[in-house]
Short mmCIF file of C-alpha atoms in Angstrom, two decimals:
data_model
loop_
_atom_site.label_atom_id
_atom_site.label_comp_id
_atom_site.label_asym_id
_atom_site.label_seq_id
_atom_site.Cartn_x
_atom_site.Cartn_y
_atom_site.Cartn_z
CA MET A 30 35.86 -28.71 11.44
CA SER A 31 33.98 -27.14 8.51
CA ASP A 32 35.03 -27.02 4.87
CA GLY A 33 37.66 -24.35 4.26
CA ALA A 34 38.82 -24.23 7.87
CA THR A 35 42.44 -24.82 8.81
CA TRP A 36 43.37 -28.34 9.86
CA GLN A 37 46.59 -29.19 11.69
CA ASN A 38 48.34 -32.30 12.94
CA TRP A 39 48.96 -33.13 16.61
CA SER A 40 52.23 -31.21 16.93
CA GLY A 41 51.01 -28.22 14.92
CA GLY A 42 53.91 -28.57 12.49
CA GLN A 43 51.61 -29.37 9.54
CA GLN A 44 48.71 -27.07 8.68
CA TYR A 45 46.28 -27.21 5.76
CA ARG A 46 43.18 -25.44 4.47
CA PRO A 47 41.39 -28.29 2.71
CA HIS A 48 38.76 -27.85 0.03
CA LYS A 49 36.56 -30.42 1.76
CA VAL A 50 36.55 -32.33 5.04
CA SER A 51 34.33 -35.41 5.14
CA THR A 52 33.41 -38.04 7.70
CA PRO A 53 31.54 -40.56 5.52
CA GLY A 54 28.96 -42.54 7.43
CA SER A 55 29.01 -45.65 5.28
CA LEU A 56 31.11 -47.65 2.86
CA SER A 57 28.87 -46.44 0.04
CA ALA A 58 29.45 -42.81 0.98
CA LEU A 59 33.21 -43.37 1.08
CA ARG A 60 33.17 -45.01 -2.33
CA ASP A 61 31.21 -42.05 -3.70
CA LEU A 62 33.79 -39.70 -2.20
CA ALA A 63 36.63 -41.54 -3.95
CA GLY A 64 34.70 -41.24 -7.18
CA LEU A 65 34.21 -37.51 -6.59
CA ALA A 66 37.94 -37.05 -6.02
CA GLU A 67 38.77 -38.81 -9.26
CA ARG A 68 36.17 -36.89 -11.29
CA GLU A 69 37.14 -33.54 -9.85
CA ARG A 70 40.85 -34.37 -10.03
CA LEU A 71 41.35 -33.68 -6.31
CA LYS A 72 43.78 -35.32 -3.94
CA LEU A 73 42.22 -37.38 -1.13
CA ARG A 74 44.01 -38.24 2.09
CA CYS A 75 42.78 -39.79 5.35
CA VAL A 76 43.41 -38.60 8.88
CA GLY A 77 43.39 -40.61 12.07
CA SER A 78 44.69 -38.65 15.03
CA GLY A 79 47.10 -36.56 12.98
CA HIS A 80 49.98 -38.05 14.96
CA SER A 81 52.42 -38.15 12.07
CA PHE A 82 54.89 -35.29 11.73
CA VAL A 83 55.35 -35.18 7.96
CA PRO A 84 53.03 -33.60 5.33
CA PHE A 85 50.84 -36.62 4.66
CA TRP A 86 47.69 -34.57 4.20
CA THR A 87 46.25 -32.39 1.47
CA ASP A 88 44.50 -29.18 0.58
CA GLY A 89 42.08 -31.28 -1.49
CA ILE A 90 39.80 -33.70 0.41
CA ILE A 91 40.56 -34.80 3.96
CA VAL A 92 38.65 -37.86 5.11
CA SER A 93 38.08 -38.91 8.70
CA LEU A 94 37.29 -42.57 9.40
CA ASP A 95 35.79 -41.84 12.81
CA THR A 96 32.60 -43.71 11.87
CA PHE A 97 34.52 -46.84 10.81
CA THR A 98 35.22 -48.04 14.34
CA GLY A 99 34.75 -50.89 16.77
CA ILE A 100 35.14 -54.65 16.69
CA HIS A 101 33.21 -56.24 13.82
CA ARG A 102 34.07 -59.94 14.17
CA VAL A 103 36.03 -62.15 16.55
CA ASP A 104 37.36 -65.64 15.87
CA ALA A 105 38.21 -66.80 19.38
CA GLY A 106 39.72 -70.08 18.20
CA SER A 107 42.31 -68.50 15.92
CA HIS A 108 42.67 -65.27 17.93
CA GLN A 109 41.77 -63.15 14.93
CA VAL A 110 39.71 -59.99 15.06
CA SER A 111 38.26 -57.64 12.43
CA VAL A 112 37.93 -54.00 13.40
CA GLY A 113 36.98 -50.70 11.85
CA ALA A 114 40.06 -48.99 10.45
CA GLY A 115 39.32 -45.72 12.23
CA THR A 116 39.37 -47.30 15.69
CA LYS A 117 41.91 -45.59 17.94
CA ILE A 118 44.44 -47.90 19.57
CA HIS A 119 43.60 -46.64 23.06
CA GLU A 120 39.97 -47.62 22.36
CA LEU A 121 40.86 -50.96 20.80
CA GLY A 122 42.84 -52.25 23.79
CA PRO A 123 39.89 -52.32 26.23
CA LEU A 124 37.57 -53.69 23.53
CA LEU A 125 39.93 -56.58 22.90
CA TRP A 126 40.38 -57.14 26.65
CA THR A 127 36.65 -57.76 27.07
CA GLU A 128 36.98 -60.47 24.40
CA GLY A 129 39.93 -62.05 26.23
CA LEU A 130 42.44 -60.74 23.67
CA SER A 131 45.42 -58.36 23.43
CA LEU A 132 47.46 -56.82 20.66
CA PRO A 133 50.82 -58.63 20.54
CA GLN A 134 52.72 -55.35 20.37
CA GLN A 135 52.10 -51.62 20.74
CA GLY A 136 54.04 -48.43 20.42
CA ASP A 137 54.87 -45.88 23.05
CA ILE A 138 51.82 -43.80 22.06
CA ASP A 139 48.29 -45.19 21.67
CA ARG A 140 46.40 -42.17 20.31
CA GLN A 141 46.70 -43.22 16.64
CA SER A 142 43.99 -44.90 14.60
CA ILE A 143 44.73 -48.53 13.85
CA ALA A 144 44.82 -47.72 10.11
CA GLY A 145 47.35 -44.94 10.64
CA ALA A 146 49.53 -47.09 12.89
CA LEU A 147 49.57 -49.94 10.38
CA SER A 148 50.17 -47.67 7.40
CA THR A 149 53.23 -45.99 8.91
CA GLY A 150 54.90 -49.06 10.44
CA THR A 151 54.28 -48.10 14.07
CA HIS A 152 56.07 -50.41 16.47
CA GLY A 153 57.02 -51.07 20.06
CA THR A 154 60.14 -52.83 21.19
CA GLY A 155 61.28 -56.45 21.39
CA ARG A 156 63.96 -58.27 19.45
CA THR A 157 61.59 -61.14 18.60
CA LEU A 158 58.61 -58.88 17.83
CA PRO A 159 57.89 -57.26 14.44
CA ASN A 160 55.98 -54.02 14.08
CA LEU A 161 52.21 -53.82 14.44
CA SER A 162 51.57 -54.04 10.69
CA HIS A 163 52.91 -57.61 10.72
CA ALA A 164 49.65 -58.57 12.46
CA LEU A 165 47.60 -57.49 9.44
CA LEU A 166 46.05 -60.60 7.84
CA SER A 167 43.55 -59.00 5.48
CA ALA A 168 41.83 -55.70 4.83
CA GLN A 169 39.06 -54.01 2.95
CA LEU A 170 40.44 -51.23 0.78
CA VAL A 171 38.54 -48.58 -1.19
CA THR A 172 40.56 -47.80 -4.30
CA ALA A 173 40.71 -44.76 -6.59
CA SER A 174 38.02 -46.28 -8.81
CA GLY A 175 35.65 -46.60 -5.84
CA GLU A 176 35.96 -50.38 -5.66
CA ALA A 177 35.98 -52.03 -2.23
CA LEU A 178 38.62 -54.77 -2.49
CA ILE A 179 39.46 -57.54 -0.05
CA ILE A 180 43.23 -57.95 0.15
CA ASP A 181 44.71 -61.02 1.83
CA ALA A 182 47.64 -63.43 1.65
CA GLU A 183 45.75 -66.11 -0.28
CA ARG A 184 44.34 -64.02 -3.13
CA THR A 185 46.72 -61.05 -3.33
CA PRO A 186 49.92 -61.81 -1.39
CA ASP A 187 51.99 -59.07 -3.04
CA TRP A 188 49.28 -56.50 -2.49
CA LEU A 189 49.17 -57.48 1.19
CA ARG A 190 52.95 -57.05 1.56
CA ALA A 191 52.55 -53.62 -0.02
CA LEU A 192 49.50 -52.69 2.06
CA ARG A 193 50.98 -53.58 5.44
CA VAL A 194 52.98 -50.34 5.37
CA SER A 195 51.61 -48.15 2.60
CA VAL A 196 51.33 -44.56 3.97
CA GLY A 197 47.84 -44.34 2.46
CA LEU A 198 49.08 -44.55 -1.14
CA LEU A 199 47.03 -47.58 -2.17
CA GLY A 200 43.58 -46.45 -1.06
CA VAL A 201 41.43 -46.03 2.03
CA LEU A 202 41.43 -48.80 4.62
CA THR A 203 37.95 -49.38 6.05
CA GLU A 204 38.33 -52.67 7.93
CA VAL A 205 41.40 -54.64 9.03
CA THR A 206 41.70 -58.20 10.29
CA LEU A 207 44.48 -58.72 12.79
CA GLN A 208 46.26 -61.67 14.37
CA VAL A 209 46.09 -60.99 18.09
CA GLU A 210 46.87 -63.02 21.22
CA PRO A 211 45.07 -64.26 24.31
CA ALA A 212 44.88 -61.42 26.82
CA PHE A 213 48.03 -61.04 28.93
CA LEU A 214 49.49 -58.95 31.73
CA LEU A 215 52.82 -57.15 31.60
CA HIS A 216 55.24 -56.48 34.45
CA GLU A 217 57.03 -53.18 33.91
CA ARG A 218 60.32 -52.27 35.60
CA LYS A 219 62.16 -48.96 35.28
CA GLN A 220 65.61 -48.11 36.59
CA GLN A 221 68.20 -45.37 36.22
CA ALA A 222 71.65 -46.29 34.91
CA GLY A 223 74.89 -44.77 33.73
CA PHE A 224 76.61 -45.19 30.38
CA GLU A 225 79.08 -47.88 31.44
CA GLU A 226 76.35 -49.98 33.07
CA VAL A 227 74.11 -49.75 30.01
CA ALA A 228 76.98 -50.64 27.68
CA ALA A 229 77.77 -53.71 29.78
CA THR A 230 74.22 -54.99 30.34
CA LEU A 231 72.08 -53.91 27.37
CA GLU A 232 72.44 -57.08 25.30
CA ASP A 233 71.57 -59.28 28.28
CA LEU A 234 68.53 -57.16 29.09
CA ILE A 235 67.33 -57.40 25.48
CA ALA A 236 67.84 -61.17 25.47
CA ASP A 237 66.18 -61.73 28.85
CA HIS A 238 63.02 -59.64 28.36
CA ARG A 239 60.19 -59.68 25.86
CA HIS A 240 60.48 -55.89 25.66
CA CYS A 241 63.46 -53.67 26.46
CA GLU A 242 64.17 -50.03 25.69
CA PHE A 243 65.93 -47.04 27.11
CA PHE A 244 65.61 -43.27 27.10
CA TRP A 245 68.83 -41.26 27.23
CA THR A 246 68.65 -37.51 27.93
CA PRO A 247 71.56 -35.24 26.91
CA ARG A 248 70.97 -32.59 29.58
CA SER A 249 71.52 -35.10 32.40
CA ASP A 250 73.54 -37.68 30.44
CA SER A 251 71.35 -40.26 32.17
CA PHE A 252 69.55 -43.42 31.08
CA GLU A 253 66.11 -44.67 32.06
CA MET A 254 65.95 -48.40 31.35
CA LYS A 255 62.52 -49.96 30.83
CA THR A 256 61.80 -53.68 30.59
CA LEU A 257 58.53 -55.57 30.24
CA HIS A 258 57.78 -59.25 30.56
CA ARG A 259 54.58 -61.28 30.78
CA SER A 260 53.20 -61.94 34.23
CA THR A 261 50.54 -64.05 35.91
CA ASP A 262 50.81 -62.18 39.21
CA THR A 263 48.12 -59.93 40.66
CA PRO A 264 47.85 -56.60 38.80
CA GLY A 265 48.79 -53.48 40.73
CA ARG A 266 51.49 -51.01 41.68
CA ILE A 267 54.46 -52.76 43.29
CA SER A 268 56.68 -49.73 43.79
CA ALA A 269 57.44 -46.36 42.24
CA THR A 270 59.33 -48.16 39.47
CA GLU A 271 57.32 -51.40 39.04
CA ILE A 272 53.76 -52.11 38.01
CA ILE A 273 51.74 -55.06 36.66
CA GLY A 274 48.70 -54.53 34.49
CA PRO A 275 46.84 -55.40 31.28
CA ALA A 276 49.14 -55.17 28.27
CA HIS A 277 47.19 -52.30 26.68
CA GLU A 278 47.61 -50.23 29.83
CA ILE A 279 51.33 -50.93 30.27
CA PHE A 280 52.55 -50.55 26.68
CA PRO A 281 51.83 -46.81 26.19
CA SER A 282 53.20 -43.76 27.95
CA SER A 283 51.46 -40.43 28.48
CA ARG A 284 52.78 -37.82 26.07
CA GLU A 285 51.04 -34.53 26.82
CA THR A 286 53.80 -32.06 25.88
CA ARG A 287 53.85 -31.60 22.13
CA PHE A 288 56.98 -32.31 20.13
CA ASN A 289 58.31 -33.14 16.68
CA GLU A 290 60.23 -36.33 16.08
CA MET A 291 62.76 -38.00 13.81
CA GLU A 292 63.27 -41.76 13.94
CA TYR A 293 65.48 -44.09 11.95
CA SER A 294 65.83 -47.86 11.96
CA VAL A 295 69.38 -49.14 11.56
CA PRO A 296 70.63 -52.74 11.23
CA TYR A 297 70.65 -54.40 14.63
CA GLU A 298 74.41 -54.85 14.64
CA SER A 299 74.83 -51.09 14.12
CA GLY A 300 72.42 -50.02 16.86
CA TRP A 301 74.80 -49.40 19.74
CA SER A 302 77.50 -47.77 17.63
CA CYS A 303 74.91 -45.49 16.04
CA PHE A 304 73.67 -44.52 19.49
CA THR A 305 77.15 -43.78 20.82
CA GLU A 306 77.82 -41.51 17.83
CA LEU A 307 74.55 -39.69 18.48
CA ARG A 308 75.40 -39.36 22.17
CA GLU A 309 78.77 -37.82 21.40
CA LEU A 310 77.19 -35.46 18.87
CA LEU A 311 74.47 -34.29 21.23
CA LEU A 312 76.80 -33.88 24.21
CA SER A 313 79.08 -31.69 22.10
CA ARG A 314 76.44 -29.61 20.28
CA PHE A 315 73.09 -29.97 22.09
CA ALA A 316 74.13 -30.68 25.68
CA LYS A 317 71.18 -28.78 27.20
CA LEU A 318 68.55 -30.70 25.24
CA PRO A 319 65.88 -31.99 27.68
CA TRP A 320 64.31 -34.38 25.15
CA PRO A 321 65.53 -38.00 25.07
CA ILE A 322 66.81 -40.42 22.48
CA GLU A 323 64.67 -43.56 22.58
CA TYR A 324 66.37 -46.90 21.76
CA ARG A 325 64.21 -49.91 20.79
CA THR A 326 64.60 -53.23 18.97
CA LEU A 327 62.51 -54.65 16.15
CA ALA A 328 62.35 -58.07 14.49
CA ALA A 329 62.66 -58.43 10.72
CA ASP A 330 59.51 -58.80 8.61
CA ASP A 331 58.46 -59.08 4.96
CA ALA A 332 56.38 -55.90 4.49
CA TRP A 333 57.90 -54.09 1.54
CA LEU A 334 58.01 -50.64 3.16
CA SER A 335 58.61 -51.74 6.74
CA THR A 336 61.72 -50.11 8.18
CA ALA A 337 62.61 -53.65 9.33
CA SER A 338 61.96 -55.22 5.93
CA ASP A 339 64.33 -58.19 5.60
CA ARG A 340 66.53 -57.07 8.49
CA GLU A 341 66.51 -57.11 12.28
CA SER A 342 66.71 -53.52 13.47
CA VAL A 343 67.31 -51.02 16.23
CA THR A 344 65.19 -47.88 16.12
CA LEU A 345 66.46 -44.57 17.49
CA SER A 346 64.20 -41.55 17.98
CA VAL A 347 65.23 -37.92 18.43
CA HIS A 348 62.76 -35.32 19.74
CA GLN A 349 62.45 -31.56 19.91
CA GLY A 350 59.74 -29.43 21.52
CA ALA A 351 57.05 -28.33 19.06
CA GLU A 352 57.68 -24.67 19.91
CA ARG A 353 61.35 -24.83 18.85
CA ASP A 354 63.06 -25.12 15.47
CA HIS A 355 63.85 -28.81 15.14
CA ARG A 356 66.03 -28.49 12.04
CA PRO A 357 69.48 -27.95 13.61
CA LEU A 358 69.09 -31.00 15.84
CA PHE A 359 67.43 -33.23 13.26
CA ASP A 360 69.86 -32.31 10.46
CA ALA A 361 72.80 -33.20 12.68
CA ALA A 362 71.24 -36.47 13.85
CA GLU A 363 70.23 -37.47 10.33
CA SER A 364 73.83 -37.37 9.15
CA VAL A 365 74.62 -40.05 11.75
CA PHE A 366 71.60 -42.17 10.82
CA ARG A 367 72.51 -42.07 7.14
CA ASN A 368 76.04 -43.24 7.87
CA HIS A 369 74.49 -46.42 9.31
CA ARG A 370 72.09 -47.00 6.38
CA GLY A 371 69.16 -45.98 8.50
CA ARG A 372 65.64 -46.11 7.15
CA PRO A 373 63.33 -43.28 8.29
CA HIS A 374 60.05 -43.92 10.05
CA TRP A 375 57.42 -43.00 7.48
CA GLY A 376 55.43 -40.82 9.85
CA LYS A 377 58.39 -38.87 11.22
CA LEU A 378 60.58 -36.11 9.85
CA HIS A 379 63.45 -36.80 7.44
CA THR A 380 64.94 -35.36 4.24
CA LEU A 381 65.41 -38.47 2.08
CA ASN A 382 64.14 -38.65 -1.50
CA ALA A 383 63.04 -41.41 -3.87
CA ARG A 384 66.60 -42.25 -4.96
CA ASP A 385 67.73 -42.59 -1.34
CA LEU A 386 64.76 -44.78 -0.43
CA ALA A 387 65.17 -47.05 -3.45
CA ASP A 388 68.72 -47.75 -2.27
CA LEU A 389 67.57 -48.61 1.26
CA TYR A 390 64.47 -50.72 0.56
CA PRO A 391 64.99 -53.92 -1.47
CA HIS A 392 61.31 -54.04 -2.52
CA PHE A 393 60.85 -50.33 -3.24
CA GLU A 394 60.21 -50.79 -6.95
CA ALA A 395 57.75 -53.61 -6.27
CA PHE A 396 55.77 -51.29 -4.02
CA ARG A 397 55.80 -48.55 -6.68
CA ARG A 398 54.36 -51.00 -9.22
CA VAL A 399 51.49 -51.96 -6.92
CA ARG A 400 50.81 -48.30 -6.16
CA ALA A 401 50.58 -47.50 -9.87
CA GLU A 402 48.27 -50.46 -10.40
CA LEU A 403 45.84 -49.52 -7.62
CA ASP A 404 45.94 -45.72 -8.03
CA PRO A 405 47.04 -44.95 -11.60
CA THR A 406 45.89 -41.31 -11.48
CA GLY A 407 47.46 -40.63 -8.08
CA ILE A 408 44.44 -39.31 -6.16
CA PHE A 409 45.93 -40.64 -2.90
CA CYS A 410 49.38 -39.18 -3.60
CA ASN A 411 50.10 -35.60 -2.54
CA ASP A 412 53.15 -33.60 -3.60
CA TYR A 413 55.22 -34.73 -0.62
CA LEU A 414 54.62 -38.42 -1.30
CA ALA A 415 55.06 -37.94 -5.05
CA GLY A 416 58.59 -36.77 -4.28
CA LEU A 417 59.30 -39.74 -2.04
CA PHE A 418 58.00 -42.30 -4.55
CA ASP A 419 58.74 -40.54 -7.85
CA VAL A 420 55.07 -40.48 -8.84
CA HIS A 421 54.75 -38.48 -12.03
CA SER A 422 51.09 -39.32 -12.70
CA SER A 423 50.04 -37.25 -9.68
CA ASP A 424 51.14 -34.14 -11.56
CA THR A 425 47.91 -34.47 -13.58
CA LEU A 426 45.85 -33.77 -10.46
CA ARG A 427 45.30 -30.18 -9.51
CA PRO A 428 45.29 -28.73 -5.99
CA ALA A 429 41.98 -27.41 -4.73
CA GLY A 430 42.96 -23.78 -4.89
CA PHE A 431 44.00 -23.22 -1.29
CA PRO A 432 47.64 -22.74 -0.37
CA GLN A 433 49.41 -25.38 1.71
CA MET A 434 50.77 -23.87 4.94
CA ASN A 435 53.93 -25.29 6.47
#
């Protein structure tokens, strides 16, 4: 893509005409770019695969980290690995496998860059498993001043808790060091079930499996249950509904049809009641909807902006085809999520503002203080994020002169 051309995210719901698009080939070039943004008073935002659905990007400078990729270092004894922040998750899995390693957890989609997945709190499912950002041990971060800082738990523990889920507000990640695990296989089972069966067995399935989730579709009022557990058996297809394979091959699903998505995390104890309210709502108002609600579990963690910060959670996702107006469905679903003190996934659509978020996140003000410290002039904060985090300093930065297209 050349400068001045239109850029859009994966679903097509966000479109921009940036002043400049850059793929810096070195750390030095990236630092110079940050300096340029500050001097020229332009906003600078990174893109991975554009798999977020909210207006994270800018009409200022869009930066691709496609040259910051691959495995840089491996510590086999501690199962720690340092990788380029632009590495896509679907590329990272096979690279780790050759080193005898696996990510401990992945989401349902593996097209994102590792930096984007960490920064938005991407997660899979498992009541004992936190989101992917919990694996972040340290990182190199290019700040608004052009400095390349090393952030870790020993030297800057608060900065690390802020960085683990930071939606790109603190700077540009260039390298991340992750706690991974020895390579493992997963045994996947899928089965169809009805409402009464799911209500009676869900808690046992969650307790008995490392990973458990379900997809419920309004149009058929049917459930597809999916469980995963570790296996030492021979990899391969067992049946139409069972397969064993490397973790990085089993975690993700193919998602070729484009959609927009809303997801909220609610306290674990509210998960089933929140779902049943959503089910009743959708059956009464959106009974022909062919897109599912996805139900997953998530362990508590200490990242300040994690949707599971300080609380065990259930995540519920609502989808609508990219070609359709998602607002009637999402507005209705959001009213249910808010009744259960749901926290929105940072990369997915919602209508909350800074006051709402401050009420939901116990460390919201702590994150805002770190953001102001690392980016006092707000070059990494666009208008959308300024509204979410009440960032007044970003008002001093001008747009690049091209209109934002939504």
